Coordinates of C-alpha atoms and ligand atoms in Angstrom, one line a residue:
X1 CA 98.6 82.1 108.2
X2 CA 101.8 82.6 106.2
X3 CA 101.5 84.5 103.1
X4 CA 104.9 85.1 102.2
X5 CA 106.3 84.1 99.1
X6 CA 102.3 82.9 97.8
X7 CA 101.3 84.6 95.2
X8 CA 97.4 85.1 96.2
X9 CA 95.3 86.3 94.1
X10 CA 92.2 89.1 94.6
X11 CA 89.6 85.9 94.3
X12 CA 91.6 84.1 96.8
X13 CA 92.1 87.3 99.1
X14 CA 88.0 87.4 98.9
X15 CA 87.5 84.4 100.7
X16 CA 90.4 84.7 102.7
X17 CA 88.9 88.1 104.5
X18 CA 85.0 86.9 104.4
X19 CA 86.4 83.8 106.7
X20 CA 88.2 86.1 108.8
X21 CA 85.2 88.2 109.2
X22 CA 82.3 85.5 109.9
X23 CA 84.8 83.9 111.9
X24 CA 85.0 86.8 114.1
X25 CA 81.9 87.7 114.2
X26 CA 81.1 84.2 115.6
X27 CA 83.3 84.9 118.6
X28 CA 86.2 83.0 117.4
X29 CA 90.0 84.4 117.2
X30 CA 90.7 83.8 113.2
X31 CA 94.6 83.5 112.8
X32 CA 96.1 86.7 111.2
X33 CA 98.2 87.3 107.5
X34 CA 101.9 87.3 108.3
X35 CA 103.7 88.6 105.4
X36 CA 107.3 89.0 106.8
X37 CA 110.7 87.8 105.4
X38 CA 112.2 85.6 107.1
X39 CA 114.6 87.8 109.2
X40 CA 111.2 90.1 110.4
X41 CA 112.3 89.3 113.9
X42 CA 115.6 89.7 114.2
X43 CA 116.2 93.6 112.0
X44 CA 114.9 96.4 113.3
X45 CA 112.3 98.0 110.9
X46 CA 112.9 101.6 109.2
X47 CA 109.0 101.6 110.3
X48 CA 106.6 99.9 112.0
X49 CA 103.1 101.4 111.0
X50 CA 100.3 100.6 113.6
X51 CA 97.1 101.0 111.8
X52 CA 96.7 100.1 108.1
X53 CA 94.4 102.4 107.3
X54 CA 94.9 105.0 104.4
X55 CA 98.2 106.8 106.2
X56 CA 99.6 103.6 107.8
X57 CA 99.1 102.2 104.1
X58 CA 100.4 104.8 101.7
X59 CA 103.0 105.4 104.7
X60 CA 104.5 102.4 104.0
X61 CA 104.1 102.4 100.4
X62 CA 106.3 105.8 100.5
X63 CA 108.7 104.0 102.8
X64 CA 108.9 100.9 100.5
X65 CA 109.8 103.2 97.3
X66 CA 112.6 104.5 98.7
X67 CA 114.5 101.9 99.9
X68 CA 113.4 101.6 104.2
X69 CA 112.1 98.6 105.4
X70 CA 108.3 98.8 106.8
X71 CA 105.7 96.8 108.5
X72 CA 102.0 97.6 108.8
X73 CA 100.3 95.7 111.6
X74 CA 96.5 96.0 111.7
X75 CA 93.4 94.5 113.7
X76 CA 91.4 94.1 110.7
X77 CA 92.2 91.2 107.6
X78 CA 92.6 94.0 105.2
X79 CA 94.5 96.9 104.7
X80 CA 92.6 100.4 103.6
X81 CA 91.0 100.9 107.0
X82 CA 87.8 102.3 107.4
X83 CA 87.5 103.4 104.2
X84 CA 87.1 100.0 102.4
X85 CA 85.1 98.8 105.3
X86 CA 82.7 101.0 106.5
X87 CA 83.5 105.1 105.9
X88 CA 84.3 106.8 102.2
X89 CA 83.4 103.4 100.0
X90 CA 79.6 102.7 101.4
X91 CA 79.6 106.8 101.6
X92 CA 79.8 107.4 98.3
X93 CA 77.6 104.4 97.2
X94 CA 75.0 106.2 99.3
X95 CA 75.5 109.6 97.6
X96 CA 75.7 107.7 94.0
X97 CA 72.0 106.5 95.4
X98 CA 70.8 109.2 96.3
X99 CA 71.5 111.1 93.1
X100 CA 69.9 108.2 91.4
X101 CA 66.8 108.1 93.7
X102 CA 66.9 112.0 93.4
X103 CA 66.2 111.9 89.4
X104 CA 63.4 108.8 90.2
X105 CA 61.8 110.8 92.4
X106 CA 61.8 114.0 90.0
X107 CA 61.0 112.8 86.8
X108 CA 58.7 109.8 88.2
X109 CA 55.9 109.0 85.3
X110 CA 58.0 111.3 83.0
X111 CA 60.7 109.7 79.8
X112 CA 61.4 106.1 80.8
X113 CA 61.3 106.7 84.6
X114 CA 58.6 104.8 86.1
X115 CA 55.9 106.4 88.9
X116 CA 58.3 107.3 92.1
X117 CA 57.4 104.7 94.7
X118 CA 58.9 105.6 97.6
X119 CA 58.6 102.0 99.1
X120 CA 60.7 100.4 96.2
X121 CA 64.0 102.4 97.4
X122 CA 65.0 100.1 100.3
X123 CA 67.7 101.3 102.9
X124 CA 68.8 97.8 104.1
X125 CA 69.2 96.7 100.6
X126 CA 71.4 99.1 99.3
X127 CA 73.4 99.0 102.6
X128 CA 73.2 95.1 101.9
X129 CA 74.7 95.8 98.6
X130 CA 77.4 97.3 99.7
X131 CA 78.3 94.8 102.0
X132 CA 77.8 91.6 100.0
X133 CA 80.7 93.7 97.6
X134 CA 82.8 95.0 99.9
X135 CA 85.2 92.3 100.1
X136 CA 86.0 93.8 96.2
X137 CA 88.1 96.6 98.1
X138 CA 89.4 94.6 100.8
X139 CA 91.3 92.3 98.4
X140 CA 92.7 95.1 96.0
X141 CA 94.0 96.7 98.8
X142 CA 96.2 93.3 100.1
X143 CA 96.8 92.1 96.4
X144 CA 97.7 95.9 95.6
X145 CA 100.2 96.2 98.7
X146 CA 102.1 92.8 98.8
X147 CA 101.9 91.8 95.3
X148 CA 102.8 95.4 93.6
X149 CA 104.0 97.3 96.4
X150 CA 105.8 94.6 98.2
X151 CA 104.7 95.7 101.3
X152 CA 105.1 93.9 104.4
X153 CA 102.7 93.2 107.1
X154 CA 100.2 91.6 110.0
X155 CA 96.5 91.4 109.2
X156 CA 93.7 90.8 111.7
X157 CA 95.9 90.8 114.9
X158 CA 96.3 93.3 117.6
X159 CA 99.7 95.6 117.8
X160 CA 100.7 96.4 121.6
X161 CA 103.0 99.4 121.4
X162 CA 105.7 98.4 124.5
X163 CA 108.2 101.2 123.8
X164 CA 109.1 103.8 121.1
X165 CA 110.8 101.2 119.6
X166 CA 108.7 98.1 120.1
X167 CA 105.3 96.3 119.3
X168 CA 104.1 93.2 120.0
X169 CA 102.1 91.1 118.1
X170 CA 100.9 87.5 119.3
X171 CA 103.3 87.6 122.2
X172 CA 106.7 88.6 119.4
X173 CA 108.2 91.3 119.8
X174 CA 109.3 93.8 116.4
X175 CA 111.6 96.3 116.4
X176 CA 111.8 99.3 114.5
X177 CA 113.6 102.7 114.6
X178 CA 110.9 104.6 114.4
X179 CA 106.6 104.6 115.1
X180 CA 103.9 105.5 112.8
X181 CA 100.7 105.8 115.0
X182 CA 97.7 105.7 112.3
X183 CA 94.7 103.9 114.1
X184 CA 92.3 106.7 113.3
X185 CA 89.0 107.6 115.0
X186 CA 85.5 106.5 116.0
X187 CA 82.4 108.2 116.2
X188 CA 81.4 109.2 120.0
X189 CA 77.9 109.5 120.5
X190 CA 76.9 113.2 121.9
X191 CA 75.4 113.3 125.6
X192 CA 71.8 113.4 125.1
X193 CA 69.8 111.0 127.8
X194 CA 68.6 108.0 125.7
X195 CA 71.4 107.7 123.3
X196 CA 72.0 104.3 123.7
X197 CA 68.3 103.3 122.9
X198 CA 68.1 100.8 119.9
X199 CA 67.8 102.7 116.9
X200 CA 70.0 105.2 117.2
X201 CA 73.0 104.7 114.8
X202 CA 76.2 106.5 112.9
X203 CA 78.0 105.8 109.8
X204 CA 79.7 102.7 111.2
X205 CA 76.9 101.0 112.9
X206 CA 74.0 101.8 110.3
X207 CA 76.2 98.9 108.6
X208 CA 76.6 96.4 111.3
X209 CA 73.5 97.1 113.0
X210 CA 70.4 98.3 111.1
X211 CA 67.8 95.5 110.6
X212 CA 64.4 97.4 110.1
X213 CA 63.2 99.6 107.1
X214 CA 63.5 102.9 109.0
X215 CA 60.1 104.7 108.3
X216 CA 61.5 107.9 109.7
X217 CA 64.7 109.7 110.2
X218 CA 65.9 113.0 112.7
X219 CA 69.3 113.7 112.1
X220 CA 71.5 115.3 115.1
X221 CA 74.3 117.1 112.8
X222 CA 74.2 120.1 110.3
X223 CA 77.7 119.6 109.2
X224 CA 79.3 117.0 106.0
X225 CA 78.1 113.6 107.6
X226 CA 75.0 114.8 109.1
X227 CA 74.0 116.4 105.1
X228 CA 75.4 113.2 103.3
X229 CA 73.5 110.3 105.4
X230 CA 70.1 112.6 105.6
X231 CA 70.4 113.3 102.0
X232 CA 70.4 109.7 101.0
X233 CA 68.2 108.4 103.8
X234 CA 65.5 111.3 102.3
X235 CA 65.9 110.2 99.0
X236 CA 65.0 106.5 99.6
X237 CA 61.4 108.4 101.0
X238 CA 62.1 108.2 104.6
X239 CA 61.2 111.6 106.1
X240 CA 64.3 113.6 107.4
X241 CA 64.1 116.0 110.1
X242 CA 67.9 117.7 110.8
X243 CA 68.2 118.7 114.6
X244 CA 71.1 121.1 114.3
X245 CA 72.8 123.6 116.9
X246 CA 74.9 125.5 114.9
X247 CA 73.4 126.5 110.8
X248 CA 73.6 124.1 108.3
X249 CA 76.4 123.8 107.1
X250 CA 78.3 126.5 110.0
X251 CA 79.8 123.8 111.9
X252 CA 83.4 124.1 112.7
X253 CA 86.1 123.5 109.6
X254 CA 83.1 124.8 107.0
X255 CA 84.2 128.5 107.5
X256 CA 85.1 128.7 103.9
X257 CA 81.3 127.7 102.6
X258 CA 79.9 130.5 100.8
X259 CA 76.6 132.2 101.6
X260 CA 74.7 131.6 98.6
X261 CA 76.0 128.1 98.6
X262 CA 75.0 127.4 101.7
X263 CA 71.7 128.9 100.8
X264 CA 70.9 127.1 97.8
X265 CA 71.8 123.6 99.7
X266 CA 69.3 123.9 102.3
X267 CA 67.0 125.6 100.1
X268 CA 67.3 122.4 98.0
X269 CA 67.2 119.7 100.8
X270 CA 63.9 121.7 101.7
X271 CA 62.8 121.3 98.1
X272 CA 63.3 117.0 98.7
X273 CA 61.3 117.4 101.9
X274 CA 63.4 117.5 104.8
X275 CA 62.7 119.0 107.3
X276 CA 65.5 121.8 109.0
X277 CA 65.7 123.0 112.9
X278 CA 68.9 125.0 113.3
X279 CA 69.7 126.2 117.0
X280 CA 68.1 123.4 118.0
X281 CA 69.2 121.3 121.1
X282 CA 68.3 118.0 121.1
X283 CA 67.3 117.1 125.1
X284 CA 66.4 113.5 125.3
X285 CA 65.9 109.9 122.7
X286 CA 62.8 108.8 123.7
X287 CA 61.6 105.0 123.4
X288 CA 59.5 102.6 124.4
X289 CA 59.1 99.2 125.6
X290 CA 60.1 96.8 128.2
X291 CA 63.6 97.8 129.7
X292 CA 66.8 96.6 127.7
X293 CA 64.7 96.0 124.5
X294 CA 62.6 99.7 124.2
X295 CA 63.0 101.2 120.6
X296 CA 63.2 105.0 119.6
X297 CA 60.0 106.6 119.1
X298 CA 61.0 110.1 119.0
X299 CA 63.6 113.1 119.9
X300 CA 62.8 115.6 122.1
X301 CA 64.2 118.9 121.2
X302 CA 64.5 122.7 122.4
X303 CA 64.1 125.0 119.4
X304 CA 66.1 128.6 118.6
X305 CA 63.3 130.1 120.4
X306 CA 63.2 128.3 123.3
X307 CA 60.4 125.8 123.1
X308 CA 60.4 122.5 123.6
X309 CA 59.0 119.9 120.8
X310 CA 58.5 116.0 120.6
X311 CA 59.8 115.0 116.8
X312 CA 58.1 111.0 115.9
X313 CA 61.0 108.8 114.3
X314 CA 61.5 105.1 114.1
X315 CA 65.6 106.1 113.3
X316 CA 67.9 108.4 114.9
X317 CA 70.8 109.4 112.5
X318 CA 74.3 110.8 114.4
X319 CA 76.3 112.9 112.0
X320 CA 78.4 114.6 115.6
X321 CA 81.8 114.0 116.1
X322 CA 84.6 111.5 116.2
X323 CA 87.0 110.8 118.7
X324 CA 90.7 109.8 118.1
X325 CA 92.1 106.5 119.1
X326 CA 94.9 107.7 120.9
X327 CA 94.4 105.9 124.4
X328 CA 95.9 102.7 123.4
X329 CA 98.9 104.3 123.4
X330 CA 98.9 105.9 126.9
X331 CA 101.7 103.7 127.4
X332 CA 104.0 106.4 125.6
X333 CA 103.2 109.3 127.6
X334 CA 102.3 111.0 124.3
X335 CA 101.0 115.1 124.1
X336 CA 97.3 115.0 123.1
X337 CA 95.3 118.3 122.3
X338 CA 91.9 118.5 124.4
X339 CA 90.4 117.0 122.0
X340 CA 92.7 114.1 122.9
X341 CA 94.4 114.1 119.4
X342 CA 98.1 113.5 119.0
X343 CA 99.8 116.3 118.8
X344 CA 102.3 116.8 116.0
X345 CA 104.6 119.1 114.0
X346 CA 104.6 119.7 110.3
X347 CA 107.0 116.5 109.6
X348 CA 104.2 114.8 111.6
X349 CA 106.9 113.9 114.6
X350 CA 104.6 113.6 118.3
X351 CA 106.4 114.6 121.7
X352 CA 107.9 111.2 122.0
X353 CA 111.3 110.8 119.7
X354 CA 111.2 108.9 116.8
X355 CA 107.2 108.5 117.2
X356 CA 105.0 110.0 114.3
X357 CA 101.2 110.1 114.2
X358 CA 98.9 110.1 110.9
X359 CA 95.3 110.3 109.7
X360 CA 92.6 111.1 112.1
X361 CA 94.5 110.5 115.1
X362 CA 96.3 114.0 114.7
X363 CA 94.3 117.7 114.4
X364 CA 92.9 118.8 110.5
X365 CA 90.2 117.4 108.0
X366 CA 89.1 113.9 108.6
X367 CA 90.0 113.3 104.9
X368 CA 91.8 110.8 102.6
X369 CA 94.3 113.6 101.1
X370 CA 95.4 114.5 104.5
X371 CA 95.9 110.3 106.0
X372 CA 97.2 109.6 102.9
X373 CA 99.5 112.6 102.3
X374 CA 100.6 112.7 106.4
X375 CA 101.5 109.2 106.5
X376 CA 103.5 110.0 103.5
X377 CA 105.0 113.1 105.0
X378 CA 106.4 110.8 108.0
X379 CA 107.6 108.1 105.3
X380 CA 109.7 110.5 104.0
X381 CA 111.2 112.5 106.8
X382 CA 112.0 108.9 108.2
X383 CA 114.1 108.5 104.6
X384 CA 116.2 111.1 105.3
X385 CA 113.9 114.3 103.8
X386 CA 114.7 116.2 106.8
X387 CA 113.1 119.3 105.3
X388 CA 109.6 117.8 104.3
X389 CA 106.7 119.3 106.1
X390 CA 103.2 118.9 104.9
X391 CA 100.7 121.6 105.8
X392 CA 97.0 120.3 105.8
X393 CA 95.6 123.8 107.2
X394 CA 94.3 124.5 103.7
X395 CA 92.8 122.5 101.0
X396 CA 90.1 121.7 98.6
X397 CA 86.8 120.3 100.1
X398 CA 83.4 118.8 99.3
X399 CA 80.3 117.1 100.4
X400 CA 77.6 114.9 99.3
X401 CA 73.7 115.9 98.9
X402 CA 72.2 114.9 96.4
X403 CA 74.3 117.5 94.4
X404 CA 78.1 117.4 94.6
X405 CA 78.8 120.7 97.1
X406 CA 82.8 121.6 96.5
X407 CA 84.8 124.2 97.1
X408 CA 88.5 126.1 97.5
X409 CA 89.9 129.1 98.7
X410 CA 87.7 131.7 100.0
X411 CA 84.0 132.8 100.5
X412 CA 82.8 136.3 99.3
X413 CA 82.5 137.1 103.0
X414 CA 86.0 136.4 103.6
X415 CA 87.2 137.6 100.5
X416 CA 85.5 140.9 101.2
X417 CA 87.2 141.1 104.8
X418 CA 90.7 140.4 103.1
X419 CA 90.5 142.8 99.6
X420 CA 89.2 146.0 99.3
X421 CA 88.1 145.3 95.3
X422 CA 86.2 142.2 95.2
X423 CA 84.7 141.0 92.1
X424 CA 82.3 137.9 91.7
X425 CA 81.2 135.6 88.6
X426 CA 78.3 133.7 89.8
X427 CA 75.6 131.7 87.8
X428 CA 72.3 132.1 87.9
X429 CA 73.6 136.0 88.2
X430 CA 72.8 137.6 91.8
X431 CA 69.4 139.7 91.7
X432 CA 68.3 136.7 88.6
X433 CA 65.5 134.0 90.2
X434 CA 67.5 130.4 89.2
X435 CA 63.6 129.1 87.9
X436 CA 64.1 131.8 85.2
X437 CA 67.9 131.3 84.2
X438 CA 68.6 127.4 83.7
X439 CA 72.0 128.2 83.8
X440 CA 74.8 126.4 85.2
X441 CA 73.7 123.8 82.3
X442 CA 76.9 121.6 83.5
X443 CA 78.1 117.9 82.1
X444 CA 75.1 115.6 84.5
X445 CA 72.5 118.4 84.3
X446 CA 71.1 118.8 81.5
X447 CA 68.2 117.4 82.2
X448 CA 67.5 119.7 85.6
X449 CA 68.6 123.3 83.5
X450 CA 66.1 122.1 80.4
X451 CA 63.1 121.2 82.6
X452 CA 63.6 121.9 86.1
X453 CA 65.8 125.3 86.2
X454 CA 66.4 126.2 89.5
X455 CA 67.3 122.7 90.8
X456 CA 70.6 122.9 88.5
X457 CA 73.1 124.1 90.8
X458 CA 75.1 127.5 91.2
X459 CA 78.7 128.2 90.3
X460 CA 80.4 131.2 91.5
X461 CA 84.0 132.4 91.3
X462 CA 85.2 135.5 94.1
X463 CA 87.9 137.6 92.4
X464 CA 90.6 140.3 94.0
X465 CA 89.8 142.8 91.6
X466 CA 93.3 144.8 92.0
X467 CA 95.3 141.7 91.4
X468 CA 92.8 140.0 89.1
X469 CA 94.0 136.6 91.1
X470 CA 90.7 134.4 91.8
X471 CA 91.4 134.0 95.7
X472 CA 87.8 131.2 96.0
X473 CA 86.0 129.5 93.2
X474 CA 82.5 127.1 94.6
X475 CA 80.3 124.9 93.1
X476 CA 77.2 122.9 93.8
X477 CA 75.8 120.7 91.3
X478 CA 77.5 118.0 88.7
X479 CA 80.4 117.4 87.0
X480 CA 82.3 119.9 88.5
X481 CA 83.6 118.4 91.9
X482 CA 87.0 116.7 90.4
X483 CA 88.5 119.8 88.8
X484 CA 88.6 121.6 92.2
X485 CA 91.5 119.0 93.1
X486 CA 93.2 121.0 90.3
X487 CA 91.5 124.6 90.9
X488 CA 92.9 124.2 94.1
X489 CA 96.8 123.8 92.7
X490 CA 96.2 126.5 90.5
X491 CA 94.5 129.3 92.7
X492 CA 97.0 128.7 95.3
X493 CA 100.4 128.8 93.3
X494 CA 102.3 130.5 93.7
X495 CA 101.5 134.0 92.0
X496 CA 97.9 132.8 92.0
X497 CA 95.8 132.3 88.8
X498 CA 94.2 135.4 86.9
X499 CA 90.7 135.9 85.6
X500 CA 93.1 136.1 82.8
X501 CA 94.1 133.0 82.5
X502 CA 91.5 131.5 83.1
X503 CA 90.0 132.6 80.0
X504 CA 93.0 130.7 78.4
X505 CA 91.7 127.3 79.7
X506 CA 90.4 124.8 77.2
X507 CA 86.7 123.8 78.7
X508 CA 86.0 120.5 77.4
X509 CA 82.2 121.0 78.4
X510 CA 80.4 124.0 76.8
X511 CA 78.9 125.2 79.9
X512 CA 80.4 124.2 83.2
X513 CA 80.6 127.7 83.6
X514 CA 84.1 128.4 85.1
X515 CA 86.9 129.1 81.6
X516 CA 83.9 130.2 79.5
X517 CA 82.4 133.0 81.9
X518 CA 86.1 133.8 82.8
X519 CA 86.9 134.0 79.7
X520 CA 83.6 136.6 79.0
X521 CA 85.4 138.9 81.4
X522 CA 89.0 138.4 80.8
X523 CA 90.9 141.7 79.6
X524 CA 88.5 143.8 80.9
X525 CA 89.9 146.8 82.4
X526 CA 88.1 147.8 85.2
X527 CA 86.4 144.4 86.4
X528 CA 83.0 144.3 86.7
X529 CA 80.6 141.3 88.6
X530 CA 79.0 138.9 85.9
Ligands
LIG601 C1 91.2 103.4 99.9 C2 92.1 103.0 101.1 S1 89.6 102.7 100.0 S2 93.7 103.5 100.8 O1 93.8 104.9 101.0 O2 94.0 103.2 99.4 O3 94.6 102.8 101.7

């Protein structure tokens, strides 16, 4: 379908992509969006971007600004990617829920909540909600990109790299001087005998797939997705039980996550019930029923000390890893790490010349600022910025539970390796029991500090005491998560930020705890903990 030239609106984009979809779904091959000008096959592009995903897409965007020609080609009817469709969005509608279901289940019976009822929270329809809606981010993302950013592109067809300087679509070939690779990754199921039983599921297939009330849960993960899908799944009232080798929260990338962080977040998933193995090896899914149709009944596991158990579960949750999607480009004799991920530099250029690779096809965080600002970082050294480099080796981070976990720079531990004078504001204070302090009192929990304190949160800021620079600040609780995108610029400027100036910053909440109990130490001479 031609698109070029129509204007289509976002209600028109909706139906457009839901007919695509069910279309596909029924085994049929729906025709793709061509939005070209006219002379798309005869120029050669500044860019062609294969994947449309967050880097292919703000990629191009970047391109489009200044000046180059570009063309994102993608499988899907949409542009966005995953993140529209089945990752980030339907994520954080899950960790909105389970905050929600969080305060049901706490103050059940008490102000206007009614009694918990742990049957009412349904999985299936909140992952139904999400997916009778999610056609509101497909068509910003198309209306956003052709109508405002006057991008160009193929929807909902295949791209067949032929060279570094070719890709086919539907049999035509389109040039372009250079490649953007952005077709991202997919989860890879770990090998544990069994995994393939019905009712084992990840973040992508929990949404195409799951068609029972799960009754309950093991989750195989200690790490960001394993913590953010067996948050919410507990706080719908389906029993959680987290199978995970390495501690919660120790998996690899999560080196920065402070001890008493990490503490008080399995301390408080243990509060909601769950139920936490660490060291544990998971040795088989077991199921029953006839062959080909046998369902998962439980998860055999080896614990820290050796012995073996039999967990009971209806619903096996995979928070592992991901895999890059670099094989369907084999064709260009790229370099791939052993984790086959394309290998770049910092202008995001692969082995192959005028080929660039973005998002979470290349090493780094599986996270929107890094597609985003890689495919950018190519966009740009394409234009002609032949000194642009983008270093995603360190940056702010976070996670879902049903508290917002964030943090920047480094841990205590760390920060005690690095400086000989380390200096720490925390709240509740070290050596004070949280029950007793109510304090953080930040903006979204109030409610928690006044009659739950101890379910709160914690806030703690790690300070080089001879430089007075903060060198980590971490939180975990509400309201908070946001400024780190900020705390992050600031701690890491250069010259760093001081304790001191800190206590210059305007809060606009009385109590989120980081100006005001900076501010309580600022000037001091010799610093002390608070
Ligand atoms: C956001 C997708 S859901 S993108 O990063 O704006 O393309």
């Amino acid at each position: 379908m031609d698109v070029y030239g129509k204007f289509v609106g976002l209600a028109e984009w909706k139906v457009l992509i839901d007919d695509w979809l069910e279309k596909s779904e029924a085994g049929q091959q729906p025709d793709a969006f061509y939005n070209l000008k006219p002379d798309a096959r005869e120029i050669s592009y500044d860019a062609i971007f294969v994947g449309g995903g967050a880097a292919g897409r703000f990629g191009c965007a970047a391109l489009t600004a200044r000046g180059g020609r570009g063309l994102v080609i993608d499988k899907w009817p949409f542009l966005g990617g995953s993140c529209p469709h089945e990752a980030c969005v339907p994520h954080h509608i899950f960790s909105e829920a389970a905050r929600e279901l969080d305060y049901a289940r706490e103050f059940g019976g008490e102000y206007w909540y009614p009694e918990w009822d742990s049957t009412k929270a349904s999985i299936l329809e909140i992952r139904d909600m999400f997916m009778n809606n999610r056609n509101t981010g497909h068509s910003i993302m198309n209306f956003q990109s052709k109508e405002q950013l006057g991008m160009e592109f193929i929807l909902g067809s295949w791209a067949k790299v032929i060279d570094n300087h070719t890709v086919e679509v539907d049999g035509v070939h389109y040039r372009a001087k250079n490649l953007v690779l952005c077709v991202g990754a997919r989860p890879t199921p770990p090998d544990i005998p069994g995994i393939e039983k019905y009712g084992v599921f990840d973040w992508a297939s929990i949404l195409d797939d799951l068609d029972y009330e799960p009754n309950r849960c093991v989750v195989i993960g200690g790490g960001k997705t394993a913590l953010e899908y067996g948050s919410f799944i507990q706080a719908t009232g389906c029993h959680t039980t987290y199978l995970s080798r390495s501690p919660i929260l120790g998996t690899k990338g999560l080196q920065h996550v402070d001890d008493d962080i990490r503490e008080f977040v399995v301390r408080m998933l243990k509060h909601r019930g769950s139920t936490i193995h660490e060291g544990a090896e998971p040795l088989a899914i077991l199921s029953e029923g006839s062959l080909g149709e046998d369902k998962v009944t439980g998860v055999k596991f080896r614990d820290a000390q050796g012995n073996e158990h039999v967990v009971d579960t209806d619903f096996v949750f995979l928070g592992t890893g991901e895999r890059a999607l670099s094989h369907q480009f084999d064709v260009l004799g790229l370099e791939l790490n052993e984790r086959g991920q394309i290998v770049v530099d910092k202008q995001m250029r692969t082995s192959v010349p005028n080929v660039y690779a973005a998002g979470d096809l290349i090493d780094g965080p599986m996270e929107m600022f890094k597609a985003r600002k890689a495919g950018v970082c190519a966009a740009r050294v394409i234009m002609g910025e032949t000194d642009y480099e983008f270093d995603y080796s360190d940056f702010p981070d976070f996670l879902h539970t049903t508290y917002e976990v964030a943090w920047t720079g480094l841990s205590e531990r760390e920060a005690r390796e690095q400086y000989e004078n380390v200096m720490v504001i925390q709240m509740p204070p070290k050596g004070i029991a949280p029950e007793d302090c109510g304090l953080p009192a930040t903006d979204g929990s109030m409610f928690f500090a006044f009659t739950r304190p101890g379910l709160n949160g914690i806030i703690k800021s790690v300070i080089d005491a001879d430089t007075r620079k903060i060198v980590g600040m971490h939180s975990v609780g509400f309201g908070n998560k946001n400024s780190f995108q900020y705390l992050d610029v600031l701690i890491k400027q250069p010259g760093g930020f001081t304790i001191d100036q800190m206590g210059e910053v305007n809060e606009l909440f009385l109590n989120d705890g980081f100006p005001q109990l900076h501010r309580l130490r600022a000037g001091q001479k010799q610093l002390r903990d608070l």
